[in-house]
Tab-separated table of C-alpha atoms in Angstrom:
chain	number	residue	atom	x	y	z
S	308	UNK	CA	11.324	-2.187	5.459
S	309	UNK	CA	7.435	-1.936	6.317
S	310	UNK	CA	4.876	-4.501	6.577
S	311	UNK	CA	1.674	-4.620	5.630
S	312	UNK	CA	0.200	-4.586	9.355
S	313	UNK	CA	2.607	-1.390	9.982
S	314	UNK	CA	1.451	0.328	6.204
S	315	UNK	CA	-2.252	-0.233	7.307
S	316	UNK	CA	-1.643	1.184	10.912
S	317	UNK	CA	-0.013	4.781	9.186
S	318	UNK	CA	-2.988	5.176	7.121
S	319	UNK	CA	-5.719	4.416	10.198
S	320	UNK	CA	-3.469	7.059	12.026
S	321	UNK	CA	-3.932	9.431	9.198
S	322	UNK	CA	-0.073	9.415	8.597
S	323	UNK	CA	-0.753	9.860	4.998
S	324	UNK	CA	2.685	11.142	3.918
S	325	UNK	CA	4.280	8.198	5.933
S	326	UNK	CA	1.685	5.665	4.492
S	327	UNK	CA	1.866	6.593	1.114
S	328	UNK	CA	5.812	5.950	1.403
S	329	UNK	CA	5.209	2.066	3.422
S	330	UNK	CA	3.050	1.385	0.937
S	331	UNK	CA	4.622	2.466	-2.089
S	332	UNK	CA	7.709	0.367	-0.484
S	333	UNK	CA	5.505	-2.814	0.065
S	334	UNK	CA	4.180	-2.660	-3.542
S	335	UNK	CA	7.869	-2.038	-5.173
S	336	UNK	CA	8.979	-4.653	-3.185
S	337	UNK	CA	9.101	-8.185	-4.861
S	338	UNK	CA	7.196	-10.157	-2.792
S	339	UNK	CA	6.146	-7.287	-0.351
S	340	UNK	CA	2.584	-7.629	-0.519
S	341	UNK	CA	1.061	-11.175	-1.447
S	342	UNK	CA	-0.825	-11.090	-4.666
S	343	UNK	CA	-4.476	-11.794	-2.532
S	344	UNK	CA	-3.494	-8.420	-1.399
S	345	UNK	CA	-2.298	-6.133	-3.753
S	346	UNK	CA	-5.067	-4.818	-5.028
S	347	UNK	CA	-6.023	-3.539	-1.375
S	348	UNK	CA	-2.618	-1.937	-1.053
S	349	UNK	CA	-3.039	-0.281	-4.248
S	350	UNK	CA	-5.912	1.191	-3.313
S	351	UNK	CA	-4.406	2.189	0.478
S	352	UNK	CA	-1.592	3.441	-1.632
S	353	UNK	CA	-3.927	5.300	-3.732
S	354	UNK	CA	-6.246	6.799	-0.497
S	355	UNK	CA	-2.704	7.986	0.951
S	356	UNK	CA	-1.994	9.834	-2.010
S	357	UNK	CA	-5.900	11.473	-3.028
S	358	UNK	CA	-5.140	12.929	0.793
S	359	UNK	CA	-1.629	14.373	0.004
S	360	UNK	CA	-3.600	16.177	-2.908
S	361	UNK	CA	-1.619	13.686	-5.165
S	362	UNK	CA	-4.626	13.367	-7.664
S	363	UNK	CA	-2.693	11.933	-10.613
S	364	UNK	CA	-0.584	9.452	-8.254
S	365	UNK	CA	-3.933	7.890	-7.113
S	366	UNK	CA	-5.294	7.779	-10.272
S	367	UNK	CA	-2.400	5.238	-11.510
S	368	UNK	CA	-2.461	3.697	-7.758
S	369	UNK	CA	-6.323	2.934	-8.349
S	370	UNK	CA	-5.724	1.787	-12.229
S	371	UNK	CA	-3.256	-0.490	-11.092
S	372	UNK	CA	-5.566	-1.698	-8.188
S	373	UNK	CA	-8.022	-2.434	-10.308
S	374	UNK	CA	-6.014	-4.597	-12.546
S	375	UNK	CA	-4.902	-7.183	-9.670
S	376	UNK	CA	-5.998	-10.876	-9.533
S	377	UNK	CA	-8.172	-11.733	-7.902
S	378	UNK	CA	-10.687	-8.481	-8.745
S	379	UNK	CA	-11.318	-5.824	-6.616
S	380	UNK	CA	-14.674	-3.690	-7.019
S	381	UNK	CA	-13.552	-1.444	-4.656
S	382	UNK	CA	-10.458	-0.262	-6.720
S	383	UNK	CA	-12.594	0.375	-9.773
S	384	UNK	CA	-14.802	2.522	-7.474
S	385	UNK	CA	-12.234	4.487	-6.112
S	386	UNK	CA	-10.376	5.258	-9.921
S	387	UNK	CA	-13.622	6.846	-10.879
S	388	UNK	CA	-14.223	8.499	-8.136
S	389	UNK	CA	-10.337	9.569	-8.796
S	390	UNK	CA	-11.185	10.515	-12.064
S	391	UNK	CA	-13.719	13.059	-11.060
């Protein structure tokens, strides 16, 4: 099972097919991913997938983002850029 620090090492390497998957796992994962940081997996999750030419998948990766406590500006930034 991956952790956060090992999702958000795939995705600095550019390992976007491998990050997408640690991440989706993290977020699945009760508990994976504590709530202060969900929203910035979502959106890792979501950054994974616009490079895997996933355009939908980020969409609903950024929506959900977005939607997290406590707020994240960023996510709403990167659904509309999504939405383009």
């Amino acid at each position: 099972e991956p952790s956060f620090p090992a999702a958000l090492k795939l995705s600095e390497e550019e390992s976007w097919f491998e990050a997408a998957t640690a991440w989706r796992v993290l977020i699945d994962t009760p508990g994976g991913v504590p709530e202060a940081l969900r929203s910035h997996a979502g959106c890792a999750l979501g950054d994974a997938l616009l490079r895997l030419g996933d355009d939908e998948g980020a969409v609903l990766a950024f929506a959900a983002a977005a939607e997290c406590e406590p707020p994240f500006v960023e996510a709403s930034l990167r659904l509309a850029g999504a939405l383009r």
